[in-house]
XYZ file of C-alpha atoms in Angstrom:
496
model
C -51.159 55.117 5.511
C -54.955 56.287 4.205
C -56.798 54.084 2.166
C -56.200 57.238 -0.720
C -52.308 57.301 -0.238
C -52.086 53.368 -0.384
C -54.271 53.112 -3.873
C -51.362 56.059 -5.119
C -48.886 53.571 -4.359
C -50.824 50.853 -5.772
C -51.154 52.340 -9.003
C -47.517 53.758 -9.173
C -46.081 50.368 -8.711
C -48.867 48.708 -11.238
C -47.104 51.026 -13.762
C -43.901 50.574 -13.425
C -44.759 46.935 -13.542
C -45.626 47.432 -17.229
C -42.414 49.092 -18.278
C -39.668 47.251 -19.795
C -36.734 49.781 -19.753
C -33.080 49.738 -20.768
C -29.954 50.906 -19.677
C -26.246 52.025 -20.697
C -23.626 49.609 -18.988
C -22.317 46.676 -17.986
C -23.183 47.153 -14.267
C -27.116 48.223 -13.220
C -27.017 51.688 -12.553
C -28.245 52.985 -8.757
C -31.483 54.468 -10.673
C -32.657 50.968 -11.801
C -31.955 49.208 -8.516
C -33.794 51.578 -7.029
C -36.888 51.274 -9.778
C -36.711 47.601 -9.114
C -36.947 48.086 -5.693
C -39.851 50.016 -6.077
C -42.052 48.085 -8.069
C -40.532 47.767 -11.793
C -40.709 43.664 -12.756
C -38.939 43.348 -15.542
C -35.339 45.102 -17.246
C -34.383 44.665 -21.287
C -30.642 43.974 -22.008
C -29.485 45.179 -25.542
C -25.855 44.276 -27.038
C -24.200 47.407 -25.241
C -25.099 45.431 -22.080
C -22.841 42.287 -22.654
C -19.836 41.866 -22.053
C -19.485 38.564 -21.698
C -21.263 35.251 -20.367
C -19.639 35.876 -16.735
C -20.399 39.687 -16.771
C -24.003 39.105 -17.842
C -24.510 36.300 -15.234
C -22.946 38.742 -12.282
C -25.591 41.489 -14.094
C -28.329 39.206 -13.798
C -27.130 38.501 -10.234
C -27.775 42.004 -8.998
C -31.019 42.900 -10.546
C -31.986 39.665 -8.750
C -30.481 40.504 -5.093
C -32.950 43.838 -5.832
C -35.942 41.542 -6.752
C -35.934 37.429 -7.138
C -38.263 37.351 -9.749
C -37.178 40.121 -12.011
C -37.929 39.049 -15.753
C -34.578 39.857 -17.343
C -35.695 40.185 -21.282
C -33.494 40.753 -24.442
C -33.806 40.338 -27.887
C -31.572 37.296 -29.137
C -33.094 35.953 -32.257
C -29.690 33.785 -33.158
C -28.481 34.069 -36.636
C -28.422 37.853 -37.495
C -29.755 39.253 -34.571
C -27.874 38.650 -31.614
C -27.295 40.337 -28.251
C -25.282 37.592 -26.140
C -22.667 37.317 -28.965
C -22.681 41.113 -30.700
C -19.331 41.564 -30.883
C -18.249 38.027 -32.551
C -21.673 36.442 -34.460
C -23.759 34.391 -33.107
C -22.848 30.416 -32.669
C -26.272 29.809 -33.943
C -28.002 29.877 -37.143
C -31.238 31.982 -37.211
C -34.647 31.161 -38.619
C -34.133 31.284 -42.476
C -31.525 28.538 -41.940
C -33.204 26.672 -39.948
C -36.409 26.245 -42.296
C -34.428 25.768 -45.250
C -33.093 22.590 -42.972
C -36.688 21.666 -42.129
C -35.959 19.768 -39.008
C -38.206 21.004 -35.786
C -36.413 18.542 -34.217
C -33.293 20.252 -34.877
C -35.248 23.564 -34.729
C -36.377 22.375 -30.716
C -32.933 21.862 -29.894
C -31.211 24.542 -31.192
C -33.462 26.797 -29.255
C -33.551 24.857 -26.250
C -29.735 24.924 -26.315
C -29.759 28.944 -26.535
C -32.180 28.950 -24.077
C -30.040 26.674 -21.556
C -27.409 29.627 -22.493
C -29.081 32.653 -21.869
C -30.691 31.062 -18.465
C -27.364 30.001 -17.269
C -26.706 33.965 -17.759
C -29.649 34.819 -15.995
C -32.059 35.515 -18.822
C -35.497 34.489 -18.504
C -37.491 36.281 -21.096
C -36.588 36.377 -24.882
C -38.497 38.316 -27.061
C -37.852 35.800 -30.257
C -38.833 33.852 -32.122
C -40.224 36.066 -35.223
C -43.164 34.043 -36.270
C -43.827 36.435 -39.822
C -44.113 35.124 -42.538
C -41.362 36.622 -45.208
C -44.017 36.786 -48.276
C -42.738 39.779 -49.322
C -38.740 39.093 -50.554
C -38.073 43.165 -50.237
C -38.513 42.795 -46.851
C -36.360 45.110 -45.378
C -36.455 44.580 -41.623
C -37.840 40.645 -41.507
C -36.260 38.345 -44.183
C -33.460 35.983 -42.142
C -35.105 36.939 -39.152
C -38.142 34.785 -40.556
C -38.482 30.621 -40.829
C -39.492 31.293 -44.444
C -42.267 32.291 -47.136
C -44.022 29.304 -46.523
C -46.816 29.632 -44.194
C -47.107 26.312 -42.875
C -43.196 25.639 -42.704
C -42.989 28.891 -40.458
C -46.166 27.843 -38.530
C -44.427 24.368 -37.336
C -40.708 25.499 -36.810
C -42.209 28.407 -34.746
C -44.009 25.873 -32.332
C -40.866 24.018 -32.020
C -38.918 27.130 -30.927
C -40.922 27.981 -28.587
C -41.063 24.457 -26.993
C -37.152 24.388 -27.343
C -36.489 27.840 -25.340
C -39.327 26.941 -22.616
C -37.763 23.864 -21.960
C -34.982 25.682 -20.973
C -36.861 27.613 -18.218
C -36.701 30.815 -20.500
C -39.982 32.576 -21.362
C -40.604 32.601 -24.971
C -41.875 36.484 -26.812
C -43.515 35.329 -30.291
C -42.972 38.588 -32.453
C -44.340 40.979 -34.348
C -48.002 40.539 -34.152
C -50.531 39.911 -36.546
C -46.868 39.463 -38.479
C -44.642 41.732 -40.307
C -43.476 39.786 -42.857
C -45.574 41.491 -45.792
C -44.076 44.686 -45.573
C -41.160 47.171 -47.552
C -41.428 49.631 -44.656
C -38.841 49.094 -41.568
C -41.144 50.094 -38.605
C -37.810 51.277 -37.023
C -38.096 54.285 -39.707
C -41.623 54.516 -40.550
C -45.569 53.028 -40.175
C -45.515 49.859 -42.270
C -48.948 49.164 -43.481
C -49.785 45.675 -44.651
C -53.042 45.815 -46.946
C -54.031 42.056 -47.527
C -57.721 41.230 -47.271
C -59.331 39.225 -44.087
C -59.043 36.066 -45.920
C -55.312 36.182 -46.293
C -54.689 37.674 -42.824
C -56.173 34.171 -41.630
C -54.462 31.823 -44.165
C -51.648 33.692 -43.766
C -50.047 36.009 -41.079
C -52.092 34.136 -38.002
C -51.179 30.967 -38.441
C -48.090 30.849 -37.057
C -49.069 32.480 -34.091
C -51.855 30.286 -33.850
C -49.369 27.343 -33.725
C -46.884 29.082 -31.306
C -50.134 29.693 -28.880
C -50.936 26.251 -28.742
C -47.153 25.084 -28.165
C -47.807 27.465 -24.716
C -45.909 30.797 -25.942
C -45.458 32.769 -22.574
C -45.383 35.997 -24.432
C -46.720 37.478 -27.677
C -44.873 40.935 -29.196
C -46.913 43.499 -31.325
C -46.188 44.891 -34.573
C -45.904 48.966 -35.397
C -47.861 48.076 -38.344
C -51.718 49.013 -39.888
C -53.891 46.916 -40.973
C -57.080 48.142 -42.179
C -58.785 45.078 -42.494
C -58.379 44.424 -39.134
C -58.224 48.321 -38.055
C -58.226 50.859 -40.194
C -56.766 53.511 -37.908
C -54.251 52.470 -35.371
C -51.344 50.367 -35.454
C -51.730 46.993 -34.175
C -49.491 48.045 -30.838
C -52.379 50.674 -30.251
C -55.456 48.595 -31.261
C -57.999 47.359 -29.060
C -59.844 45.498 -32.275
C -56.233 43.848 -32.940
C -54.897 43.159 -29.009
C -58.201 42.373 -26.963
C -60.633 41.408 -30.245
C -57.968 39.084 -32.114
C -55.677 37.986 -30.120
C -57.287 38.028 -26.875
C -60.896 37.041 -27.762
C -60.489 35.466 -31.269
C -57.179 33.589 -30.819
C -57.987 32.787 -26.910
C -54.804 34.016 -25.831
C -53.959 34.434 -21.763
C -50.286 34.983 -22.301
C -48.495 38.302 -22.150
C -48.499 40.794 -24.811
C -45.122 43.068 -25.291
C -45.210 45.669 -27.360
C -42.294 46.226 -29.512
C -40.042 49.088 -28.740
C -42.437 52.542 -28.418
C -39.137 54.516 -29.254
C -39.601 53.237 -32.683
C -40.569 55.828 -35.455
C -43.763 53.956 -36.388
C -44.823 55.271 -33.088
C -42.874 58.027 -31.595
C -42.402 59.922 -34.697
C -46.517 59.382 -34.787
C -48.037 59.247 -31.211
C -45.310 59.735 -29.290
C -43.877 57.302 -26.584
C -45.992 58.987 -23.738
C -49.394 58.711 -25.248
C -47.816 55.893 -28.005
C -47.514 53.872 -23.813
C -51.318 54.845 -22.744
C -53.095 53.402 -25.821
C -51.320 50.256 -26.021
C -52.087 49.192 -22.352
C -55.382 50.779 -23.050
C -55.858 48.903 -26.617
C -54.513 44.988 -24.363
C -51.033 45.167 -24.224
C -49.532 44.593 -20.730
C -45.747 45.280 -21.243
C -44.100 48.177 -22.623
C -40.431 47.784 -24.293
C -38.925 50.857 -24.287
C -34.909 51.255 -24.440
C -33.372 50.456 -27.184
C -32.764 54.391 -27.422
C -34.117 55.479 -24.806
C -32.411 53.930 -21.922
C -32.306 56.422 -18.438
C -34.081 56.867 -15.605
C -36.167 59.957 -17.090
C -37.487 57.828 -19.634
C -38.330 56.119 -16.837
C -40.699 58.165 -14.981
C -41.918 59.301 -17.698
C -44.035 56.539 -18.653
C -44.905 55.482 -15.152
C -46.137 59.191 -14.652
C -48.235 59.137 -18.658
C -49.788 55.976 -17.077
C -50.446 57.450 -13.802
C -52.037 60.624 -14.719
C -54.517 58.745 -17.285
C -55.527 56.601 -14.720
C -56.487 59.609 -12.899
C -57.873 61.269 -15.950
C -60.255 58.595 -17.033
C -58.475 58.012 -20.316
C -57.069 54.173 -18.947
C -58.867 52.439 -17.013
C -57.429 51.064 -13.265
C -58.509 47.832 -13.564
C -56.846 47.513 -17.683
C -53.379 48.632 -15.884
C -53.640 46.229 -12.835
C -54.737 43.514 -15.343
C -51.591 44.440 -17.181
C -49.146 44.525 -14.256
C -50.923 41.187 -12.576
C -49.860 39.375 -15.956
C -46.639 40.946 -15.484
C -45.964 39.269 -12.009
C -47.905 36.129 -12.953
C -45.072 35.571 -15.990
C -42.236 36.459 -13.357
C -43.726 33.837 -11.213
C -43.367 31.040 -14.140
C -39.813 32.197 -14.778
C -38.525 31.520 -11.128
C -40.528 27.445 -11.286
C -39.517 27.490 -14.973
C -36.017 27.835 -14.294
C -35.653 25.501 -11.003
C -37.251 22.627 -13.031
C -34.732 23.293 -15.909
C -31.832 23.173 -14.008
C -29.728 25.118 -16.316
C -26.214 24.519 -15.970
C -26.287 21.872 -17.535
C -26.787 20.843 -21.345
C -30.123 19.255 -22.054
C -30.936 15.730 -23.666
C -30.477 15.948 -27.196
C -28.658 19.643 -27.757
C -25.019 20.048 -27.422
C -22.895 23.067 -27.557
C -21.853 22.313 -31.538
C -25.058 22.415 -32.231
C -25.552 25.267 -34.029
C -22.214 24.852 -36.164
C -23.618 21.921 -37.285
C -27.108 23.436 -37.939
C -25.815 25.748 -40.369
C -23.579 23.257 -42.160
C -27.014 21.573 -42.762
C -28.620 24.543 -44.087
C -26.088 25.586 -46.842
C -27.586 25.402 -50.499
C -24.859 25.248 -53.232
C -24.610 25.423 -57.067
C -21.825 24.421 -59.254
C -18.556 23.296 -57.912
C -15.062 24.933 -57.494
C -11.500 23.482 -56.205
C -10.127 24.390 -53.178
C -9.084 28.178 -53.265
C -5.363 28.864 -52.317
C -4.905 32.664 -51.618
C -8.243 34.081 -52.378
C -9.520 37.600 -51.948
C -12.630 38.250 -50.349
C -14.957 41.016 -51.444
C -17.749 41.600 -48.903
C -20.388 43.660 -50.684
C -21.844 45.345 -47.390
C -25.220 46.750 -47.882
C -26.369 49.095 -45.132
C -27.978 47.045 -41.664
C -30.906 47.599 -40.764
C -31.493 48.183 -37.335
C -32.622 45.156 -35.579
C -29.222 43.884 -37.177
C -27.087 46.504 -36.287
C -23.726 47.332 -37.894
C -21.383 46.619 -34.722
C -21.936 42.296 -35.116
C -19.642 40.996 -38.314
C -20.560 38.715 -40.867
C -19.296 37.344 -43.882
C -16.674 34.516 -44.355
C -13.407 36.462 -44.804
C -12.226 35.768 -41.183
C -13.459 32.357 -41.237
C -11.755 31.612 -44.287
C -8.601 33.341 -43.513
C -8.053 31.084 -40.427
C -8.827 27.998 -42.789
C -6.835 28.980 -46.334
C -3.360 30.865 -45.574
C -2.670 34.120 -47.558
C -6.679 35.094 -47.564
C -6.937 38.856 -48.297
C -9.919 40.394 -47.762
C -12.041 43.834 -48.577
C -15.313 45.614 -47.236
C -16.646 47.260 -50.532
C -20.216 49.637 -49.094
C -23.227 50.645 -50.957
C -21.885 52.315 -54.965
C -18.826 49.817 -55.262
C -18.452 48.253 -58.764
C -17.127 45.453 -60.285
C -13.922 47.312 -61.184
C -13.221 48.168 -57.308
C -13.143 44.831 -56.439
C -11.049 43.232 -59.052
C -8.597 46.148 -58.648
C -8.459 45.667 -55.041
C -8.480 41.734 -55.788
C -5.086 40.976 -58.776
C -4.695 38.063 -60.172
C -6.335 36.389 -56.859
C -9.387 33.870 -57.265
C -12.554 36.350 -56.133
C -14.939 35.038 -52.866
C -17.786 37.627 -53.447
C -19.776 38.114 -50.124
C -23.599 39.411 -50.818
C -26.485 40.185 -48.722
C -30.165 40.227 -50.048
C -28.625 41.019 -53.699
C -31.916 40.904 -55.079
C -33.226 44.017 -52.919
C -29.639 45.824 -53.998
C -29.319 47.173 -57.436
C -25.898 48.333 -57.057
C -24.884 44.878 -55.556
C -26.495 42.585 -58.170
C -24.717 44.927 -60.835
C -20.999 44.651 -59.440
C -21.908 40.825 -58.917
C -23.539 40.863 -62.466
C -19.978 42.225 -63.776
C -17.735 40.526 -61.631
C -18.800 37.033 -62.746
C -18.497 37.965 -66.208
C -14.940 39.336 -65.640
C -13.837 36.096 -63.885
C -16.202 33.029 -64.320
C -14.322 31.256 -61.557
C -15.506 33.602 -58.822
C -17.185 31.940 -55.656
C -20.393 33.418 -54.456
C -21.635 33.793 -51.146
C -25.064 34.837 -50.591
C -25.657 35.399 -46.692
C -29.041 37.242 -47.292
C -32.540 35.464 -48.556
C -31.373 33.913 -51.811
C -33.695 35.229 -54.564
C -31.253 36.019 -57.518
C -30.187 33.552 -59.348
C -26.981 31.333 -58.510
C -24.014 32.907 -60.078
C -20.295 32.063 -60.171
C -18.466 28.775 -60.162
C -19.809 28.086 -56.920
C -22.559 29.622 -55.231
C -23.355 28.903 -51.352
C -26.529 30.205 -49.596
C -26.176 29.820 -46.171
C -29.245 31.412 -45.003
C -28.136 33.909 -42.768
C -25.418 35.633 -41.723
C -24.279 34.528 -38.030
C -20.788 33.422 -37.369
C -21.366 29.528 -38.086
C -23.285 30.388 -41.480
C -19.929 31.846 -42.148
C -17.680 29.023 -40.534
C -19.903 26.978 -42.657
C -19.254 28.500 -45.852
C -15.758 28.817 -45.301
C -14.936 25.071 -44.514
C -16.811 24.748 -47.563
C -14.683 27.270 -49.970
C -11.420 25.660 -48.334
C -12.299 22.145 -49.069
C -12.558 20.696 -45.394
């Protein structure tokens, strides 16, 4: 092989080193093997990959006979946003209830214990937790996926994640950086743009990444958001002053830095993934998540060929992609040392698999009293998900409570319903209203508004951030709204 020919190969494997693709199926396709085999180090699993715990393990198992150290990423927040558990809810709280509990102790083990779960799987990277903080309550993409408004209350529980998942031998992704949680844009759609001064920026949005990099945080995620005070031009996935100037020189990070998903609008609909790719590796980032949508091998080569041909071009240079992939390999490394000193199957000191059942008893917040319901209907007022959510994971308490109280009826009213659908749907029954982030839904704080009025004994469940105020007999806010927040609320409702 000539020295020329070997440096082609050098650089084609250094960028598909960077890429983190997906991929449709339960089983890895022949194309991805066969990208593994030639040089791509790491593979993102999304909900349409999981089947189950024993499917994802024998996944795992192949990507691995392809490549030992494969990092095997995917995006399972708990609470809300969950990939291992997408069809039933997720047996953990996420981040809202957990900082409305203000444990990190409990915090540390409830990620530790998902952590022991996804490495027993064969995960090794998760790109959680979100370290924003929610200070804007019209949120539309952070809010439950956040510890909280308060700076300092986010800052510690996102340390303890961190320290909880690593235990577990699992590679921790703090997300989105400089923080998302001051926007009313979802990046998913559009280019957020976050205009607080350098002052709050500092007191505000970087501490809690400044506590997750000193509890060791393998891996940092970018945002799809501009800030002009830090850059008045690019978003901070495509920003040198934001990547290598903050968080490289200012914050003294060595981790890795993922960007979040370049199909995104934020950047495709604006840069485009191709050139969107270039500039972040360019701008410091070393990892590219692409696949959410995007998810074949075209995408694929794509990518690896936009990287290739700037090398060659001038517009990247070699040494900014080999520094990428090198941090790539290095994490890979950490995951296969990480995970033999973990020893996985096994549940660690202090977590236990009830855990998370019991976290989100400990996080409900509730107003006024009620008796027992006998027969009740449940009215799930079902805003639209956004898309880190999804719409194929259910929520609410109706199936909870329906395995609890005998003769529960239940009803799915979507964006428009009023007061007078619900109680015509509902009789003579005693009304369980289920809400989501009423306060950032007219239409829902109207028909809840009404409802109340119409029957003063109604039960309210609000599974969003609670901002409105309580209503009903009862009101419960659990904080979130995984499969325990519901279990929670129901044993609640049902008098247990």
């Amino acid at each position: 092989m000539t020295l020329l020919a070997h440096g082609a190969d050098t650089l084609t494997r250094d960028a598909l080193a960077v890429l983190q693709p997906g991929f449709e199926g339960t089983t890895a396709p022949a194309w991805l093997l066969r990208q593994v085999g030639e040089g791509l180090t790491a593979v993102g699993l999304f909900g349409r990959n999981i089947a189950s715990p024993g499917q994802l393990a024998a996944l795992t198992a192949q990507l691995r006979a392809e490549r030992e150290d494969v990092l095997v990423a995917i995006d399972e927040e708990g609470g809300d946003v969950t990939r291992l558990e997408v069809r039933g809810g997720s047996s953990f709280p996420g981040n809202l209830a957990l900082g409305a509990v203000d444990d990190t102790g409990l915090t540390r083990d409830v990620a530790r214990e998902l952590g022991r779960r996804l490495a027993e799987c064969g995960v090794n990277l998760n790109w959680a937790p979100s370290a924003d903080v929610n200070s804007n309550p019209d949120n539309p993409v952070i809010g439950v996926r956040s510890f909280g408004a308060d700076t300092h209350l986010a800052a510690r529980h996102t340390a303890a994640y961190v320290e909880g998942l690593q235990a577990a031998g699992v590679a921790a992704c703090t997300k989105h950086f400089p923080g998302h949680g001051d926007t009313n844009v979802d990046s998913h759609h559009a280019l957020p743009r976050i205009d607080a001064d350098l002052d709050t920026l500092a007191a505000r949005e970087l501490v809690p990444f400044k506590a997750a990099i000193a509890a060791g945080t393998k891996a940092v995620m970018s945002a799809h958001i501009l800030v002009p005070a830090l850059d008045p031009t690019r978003p901070a996935t495509l920003s040198p002053q934001i990547l290598t100037g903050l968080l490289r020189k200012e914050l003294g990070y060595e981790g890795l830095i993922v960007t979040d998903g370049m199909e995104m609008n934020a950047i495709a609909g604006t840069y485009g993934i191709e050139r969107g790719s270039v500039l972040a590796i360019a701008a410091g980032a070393d990892a590219i998540c692409v696949g959410g949508g995007l998810a074949d091998e075209a995408t694929v080569l794509r990518l690896r060929d936009a990287l290739v041909e700037a090398v060659r071009e001038g517009a990247l240079p070699a040494e900014r992609l080999a520094d990428a992939a090198a941090r790539v390999r290095e994490l890979a490394s950490w995951t296969r040392q990480a995970r033999a000193a973990a020893a996985p199957g096994a549940p660690q000191e202090g977590s236990a698999p009830g855990i998370g059942l019991a976290a989100a008893r400990r996080a409900l917040v509730i107003t006024g009293t009620a008796e027992p319901v006998t027969a009740p209907y449940v009215a799930t007022l079902a805003p639209v998900a956004n898309i880190a959510v999804g719409d194929e994971t259910p929520w609410g308490v109706a199936a909870e409570l329906a395995a609890l109280v005998p003769g529960t009826a239940s009803g799915v009213f979507p964006e428009g319903a009023t007061a007078a659908d619900v109680l015509a749907a509902a009789g003579e029954r005693t009304v369980v209203t289920v809400v989501r982030d009423a306060h950032r839904h007219p239409w829902m704080a109207q028909a809840l508004e009404a409802l109340v009025e119409a029957r003063p004994q109604t039960v309210v469940v609000e599974m969003g951030v609670p901002r409105a105020e309580p209503r009903g007999a009862l009101h419960i806010a659990t904080h979130g709204a995984s499969r325990v927040c519901g279990r929670a609320a129901a044993e609640l409702i049902a008098g247990i």
